[in-house]
Short mmCIF file of C-alpha atoms in Angstrom, two decimals:
data_model
loop_
_atom_site.label_atom_id
_atom_site.label_comp_id
_atom_site.label_asym_id
_atom_site.label_seq_id
_atom_site.Cartn_x
_atom_site.Cartn_y
_atom_site.Cartn_z
CA ALA F 1 -62.90 -20.58 -16.10
CA LEU F 2 -61.89 -24.19 -15.70
CA ALA F 3 -63.69 -26.27 -18.29
CA ALA F 4 -65.50 -29.25 -16.77
CA VAL F 5 -65.34 -32.67 -18.40
CA ALA F 6 -68.63 -34.60 -18.35
CA PHE F 7 -68.61 -38.23 -17.23
CA THR F 8 -71.79 -40.21 -17.58
CA VAL F 9 -70.46 -43.76 -17.91
CA PRO F 10 -67.26 -45.48 -16.79
CA GLY F 11 -64.44 -45.05 -19.26
CA LYS F 12 -61.71 -42.74 -20.40
CA ALA F 13 -62.08 -39.02 -20.05
CA GLN F 14 -62.62 -37.14 -23.28
CA VAL F 15 -59.46 -35.89 -24.92
CA SER F 16 -58.42 -32.53 -23.50
CA PRO F 17 -55.30 -30.35 -23.53
CA PRO F 18 -52.66 -31.22 -20.97
CA GLY F 19 -52.74 -29.46 -17.64
CA SER F 20 -49.17 -28.22 -18.01
CA PRO F 21 -47.27 -28.93 -21.24
CA ARG F 22 -44.03 -27.70 -19.65
CA VAL F 23 -44.40 -30.14 -16.73
CA LEU F 24 -44.89 -32.97 -19.20
CA ALA F 25 -41.85 -31.83 -21.18
CA VAL F 26 -39.62 -31.80 -18.09
CA LEU F 27 -40.91 -35.23 -17.04
CA GLN F 28 -40.15 -36.56 -20.51
CA GLU F 29 -36.63 -35.14 -20.37
CA LEU F 30 -36.14 -36.81 -16.99
CA ARG F 31 -37.52 -40.12 -18.27
CA ALA F 32 -35.21 -40.05 -21.28
CA SER F 33 -32.10 -39.30 -19.22
CA VAL F 34 -32.58 -41.54 -16.19
CA ARG F 35 -29.97 -44.30 -15.84
CA ASP F 36 -29.83 -44.74 -12.08
CA THR F 37 -32.89 -44.08 -9.93
CA ARG F 38 -33.63 -44.83 -6.31
CA TYR F 39 -36.19 -43.78 -3.73
CA ASP F 40 -34.10 -41.95 -1.16
CA HIS F 41 -34.62 -39.13 1.35
CA GLN F 42 -31.02 -38.10 0.67
CA THR F 43 -31.25 -36.26 -2.65
CA ARG F 44 -28.65 -36.97 -5.31
CA ILE F 45 -29.54 -35.59 -8.75
CA ASP F 46 -27.08 -35.49 -11.65
CA PRO F 47 -28.85 -35.22 -15.03
CA ARG F 48 -25.56 -35.58 -16.94
CA SER F 49 -24.98 -39.07 -15.55
CA GLY F 50 -28.68 -39.89 -15.33
CA ARG F 51 -28.67 -40.31 -11.56
CA TYR F 52 -31.93 -39.46 -9.79
CA HIS F 53 -32.07 -40.43 -6.14
CA PHE F 54 -35.00 -38.67 -4.46
CA ASP F 55 -38.33 -39.09 -2.72
CA CYS F 56 -41.73 -38.03 -4.04
CA SER F 57 -41.68 -34.45 -2.79
CA THR F 58 -38.09 -33.72 -3.84
CA MET F 59 -38.82 -35.11 -7.30
CA ALA F 60 -41.96 -32.96 -7.63
CA ALA F 61 -40.16 -29.84 -6.42
CA TRP F 62 -37.29 -30.44 -8.84
CA VAL F 63 -39.70 -30.77 -11.79
CA LEU F 64 -41.73 -27.69 -10.82
CA GLY F 65 -38.58 -25.65 -10.32
CA ARG F 66 -37.88 -26.14 -14.03
CA ALA F 67 -41.41 -26.24 -15.39
CA ALA F 68 -43.46 -23.88 -13.18
CA PRO F 69 -41.24 -21.62 -11.05
CA ARG F 70 -44.17 -19.61 -9.67
CA ALA F 71 -45.86 -22.76 -8.37
CA ARG F 72 -42.56 -23.94 -6.88
CA ALA F 73 -42.04 -20.56 -5.20
CA ALA F 74 -45.40 -20.95 -3.41
CA LEU F 75 -43.97 -23.96 -1.57
CA PRO F 76 -41.53 -23.77 1.35
CA GLY F 77 -37.92 -23.21 0.36
CA GLY F 78 -35.33 -25.92 0.69
CA ARG F 79 -37.00 -29.31 0.69
CA PRO F 80 -40.82 -29.11 0.67
CA LEU F 81 -42.78 -32.07 1.99
CA ALA F 82 -45.68 -33.89 0.35
CA VAL F 83 -48.15 -32.21 2.70
CA ASP F 84 -46.86 -28.81 1.55
CA PHE F 85 -48.01 -29.58 -2.00
CA TRP F 86 -51.41 -30.66 -0.68
CA ARG F 87 -51.76 -27.45 1.33
CA ALA F 88 -50.81 -25.28 -1.66
CA ILE F 89 -53.39 -27.04 -3.82
CA ARG F 90 -56.07 -26.90 -1.12
CA ALA F 91 -55.59 -23.13 -0.80
CA ALA F 92 -55.66 -22.48 -4.56
CA PRO F 93 -58.74 -21.03 -6.29
CA THR F 94 -60.67 -22.99 -8.90
CA VAL F 95 -61.22 -20.23 -11.47
CA ARG F 96 -58.21 -17.89 -11.59
CA PRO F 97 -54.72 -19.09 -10.65
CA ARG F 98 -53.08 -17.64 -7.56
CA ASN F 99 -49.41 -17.99 -6.60
CA GLY F 100 -48.90 -20.30 -9.57
CA TRP F 101 -51.66 -22.77 -8.65
CA LEU F 102 -55.18 -23.57 -9.86
CA ARG F 103 -57.19 -26.22 -8.00
CA VAL F 104 -59.06 -28.83 -10.05
CA PRO F 105 -62.07 -29.76 -7.91
CA ARG F 106 -62.97 -33.10 -9.49
CA ILE F 107 -60.46 -35.93 -9.68
CA ALA F 108 -62.05 -37.05 -12.95
CA ASP F 109 -61.20 -33.67 -14.51
CA ALA F 110 -57.46 -34.03 -13.91
CA ARG F 111 -55.27 -33.62 -16.99
CA PRO F 112 -51.77 -34.88 -17.78
CA GLY F 113 -49.24 -32.64 -16.07
CA ASP F 114 -51.46 -31.85 -13.08
CA VAL F 115 -50.23 -32.46 -9.53
CA LEU F 116 -52.03 -34.94 -7.26
CA ALA F 117 -51.37 -34.94 -3.52
CA TRP F 118 -52.74 -36.12 -0.20
CA PRO F 119 -51.76 -35.79 3.49
CA ARG F 120 -50.94 -38.79 5.65
CA PRO F 121 -53.80 -39.66 8.01
CA ARG F 122 -52.79 -39.26 11.64
CA TRP F 123 -53.37 -42.94 12.37
CA PHE F 124 -51.24 -44.14 9.44
CA ARG F 125 -47.81 -45.18 10.69
CA SER F 126 -45.19 -43.61 8.42
CA ASN F 127 -42.41 -41.06 8.55
CA ASN F 128 -43.77 -39.48 5.36
CA THR F 129 -46.26 -36.61 5.45
CA GLY F 130 -48.31 -37.88 2.52
CA HIS F 131 -47.66 -38.36 -1.18
CA VAL F 132 -47.36 -36.21 -4.29
CA ALA F 133 -47.35 -37.31 -7.93
CA PHE F 134 -47.93 -35.99 -11.45
CA VAL F 135 -50.95 -37.08 -13.48
CA ALA F 136 -49.66 -38.94 -16.54
CA GLU F 137 -52.86 -39.79 -18.46
CA PRO F 138 -56.52 -38.74 -18.50
CA PRO F 139 -58.27 -40.55 -15.64
CA THR F 140 -60.56 -43.54 -16.07
CA VAL F 141 -63.87 -43.53 -14.20
CA THR F 142 -64.93 -46.90 -12.78
CA ALA F 143 -67.65 -48.19 -10.47
CA ARG F 144 -65.19 -48.08 -7.55
CA GLY F 145 -63.71 -44.67 -8.21
CA VAL F 146 -61.23 -43.02 -10.57
CA LEU F 147 -58.11 -44.76 -11.84
CA VAL F 148 -55.27 -42.27 -12.30
CA ARG F 149 -52.01 -43.10 -14.04
CA VAL F 150 -49.26 -41.14 -12.31
CA THR F 151 -45.55 -40.43 -12.51
CA ASP F 152 -43.84 -40.28 -9.14
CA ALA F 153 -40.97 -41.46 -6.96
CA THR F 154 -41.72 -44.33 -4.60
CA SER F 155 -40.20 -47.35 -2.91
CA VAL F 156 -43.30 -49.49 -3.56
CA GLY F 157 -44.91 -49.57 -7.00
CA HIS F 158 -48.54 -49.17 -7.98
CA GLN F 159 -50.71 -51.10 -10.43
CA ASP F 160 -49.01 -51.92 -13.76
CA ASP F 161 -45.72 -50.61 -12.43
CA PRO F 162 -42.22 -51.99 -13.20
CA ARG F 163 -41.26 -51.06 -9.65
CA ASN F 164 -43.42 -53.98 -8.46
CA ARG F 165 -41.32 -56.55 -10.26
CA ASP F 166 -38.76 -58.60 -8.38
CA GLY F 167 -35.54 -56.65 -8.40
CA GLY F 168 -37.19 -53.68 -10.08
CA PRO F 169 -35.82 -50.24 -9.28
CA THR F 170 -37.31 -47.92 -6.71
CA GLY F 171 -37.46 -44.20 -7.40
CA PHE F 172 -38.77 -42.61 -10.59
CA GLY F 173 -41.49 -44.42 -12.51
CA ASP F 174 -45.13 -44.73 -13.54
CA GLY F 175 -48.08 -46.62 -12.08
CA THR F 176 -51.83 -46.48 -11.50
CA LEU F 177 -53.69 -45.36 -8.36
CA LEU F 178 -57.36 -45.78 -7.47
CA ILE F 179 -59.01 -42.69 -5.99
CA SER F 180 -62.40 -42.88 -4.28
CA VAL F 181 -64.49 -39.74 -4.79
CA ASP F 182 -67.39 -37.96 -3.15
CA PRO F 183 -70.38 -38.53 -5.47
CA ALA F 184 -71.63 -34.99 -4.89
CA THR F 185 -68.41 -33.06 -5.44
CA GLY F 186 -66.07 -35.42 -7.29
CA GLU F 187 -63.31 -34.65 -4.78
CA GLY F 188 -60.98 -37.44 -3.72
CA THR F 189 -61.78 -39.09 -0.38
CA ALA F 190 -59.39 -42.07 -0.29
CA TYR F 191 -56.61 -43.71 -2.27
CA GLY F 192 -55.77 -47.26 -3.27
CA TRP F 193 -52.01 -47.63 -3.70
CA ILE F 194 -52.20 -50.55 -6.14
CA GLY F 195 -55.01 -49.21 -8.28
CA ALA F 196 -57.83 -51.56 -9.23
CA HIS F 197 -56.05 -54.37 -7.37
CA THR F 198 -56.55 -52.56 -4.04
CA PRO F 199 -59.06 -54.41 -1.79
CA ASP F 200 -61.76 -52.20 -0.32
CA GLU F 201 -60.35 -52.68 3.17
CA TRP F 202 -56.97 -51.34 1.99
CA MET F 203 -58.35 -48.03 0.76
CA ILE F 204 -56.84 -45.23 2.86
CA ALA F 205 -59.26 -42.43 3.72
CA THR F 206 -57.68 -39.00 3.29
CA PRO F 207 -58.55 -35.93 1.18
CA VAL F 208 -56.93 -36.26 -2.26
CA ARG F 209 -56.57 -33.04 -4.25
CA VAL F 210 -55.44 -32.09 -7.77
CA GLY F 211 -53.76 -28.83 -8.71
CA ARG F 212 -52.55 -27.31 -11.96
CA ALA F 213 -49.15 -25.65 -11.78
CA VAL F 214 -49.03 -22.41 -13.76
CA ARG F 215 -45.75 -20.90 -14.89
#
């Protein structure tokens, strides 16, 4: 069974094993090799030269293809979309993995290496179907929600993110999101793109889910 992590006061989650050590290893290999990164819907990946041009879903699929092939196989072939990750996580059980996925019900229980995803609300004007990212650190519980450090591909950075700096690269990188949660279930109900700096009126209501990719 999935071990729950108790949270009684705001702060860091207790130390726990990573959700997927292999996912973290592949992300570290990518981070060490990247020389040229860009957020782009036209995928251009060449690890030898360190070129990684991709969007969030292509980046996540590329990592899972190397770290958790069963989880990747549960997604559509070709180029899966962000909403496809969300659907796979939503359909996954919470006790025994199925099709390479295990759903983590509470955002606060996410572990490094887990996959975080949400669908785009219908009213939100965007060509994207949502967003997908990898959890990079144990979450931090605050009075406003849960701060989650993530690794993803984006054109606009998050909190404490080099991609926010003038002239900073788009594409692969790390930043912090704020996730509002249902007090009763701990499930994500909205996201703040720039973490703790997100004003309340900028929180985007949509179901945010976390899944653990199993090899």
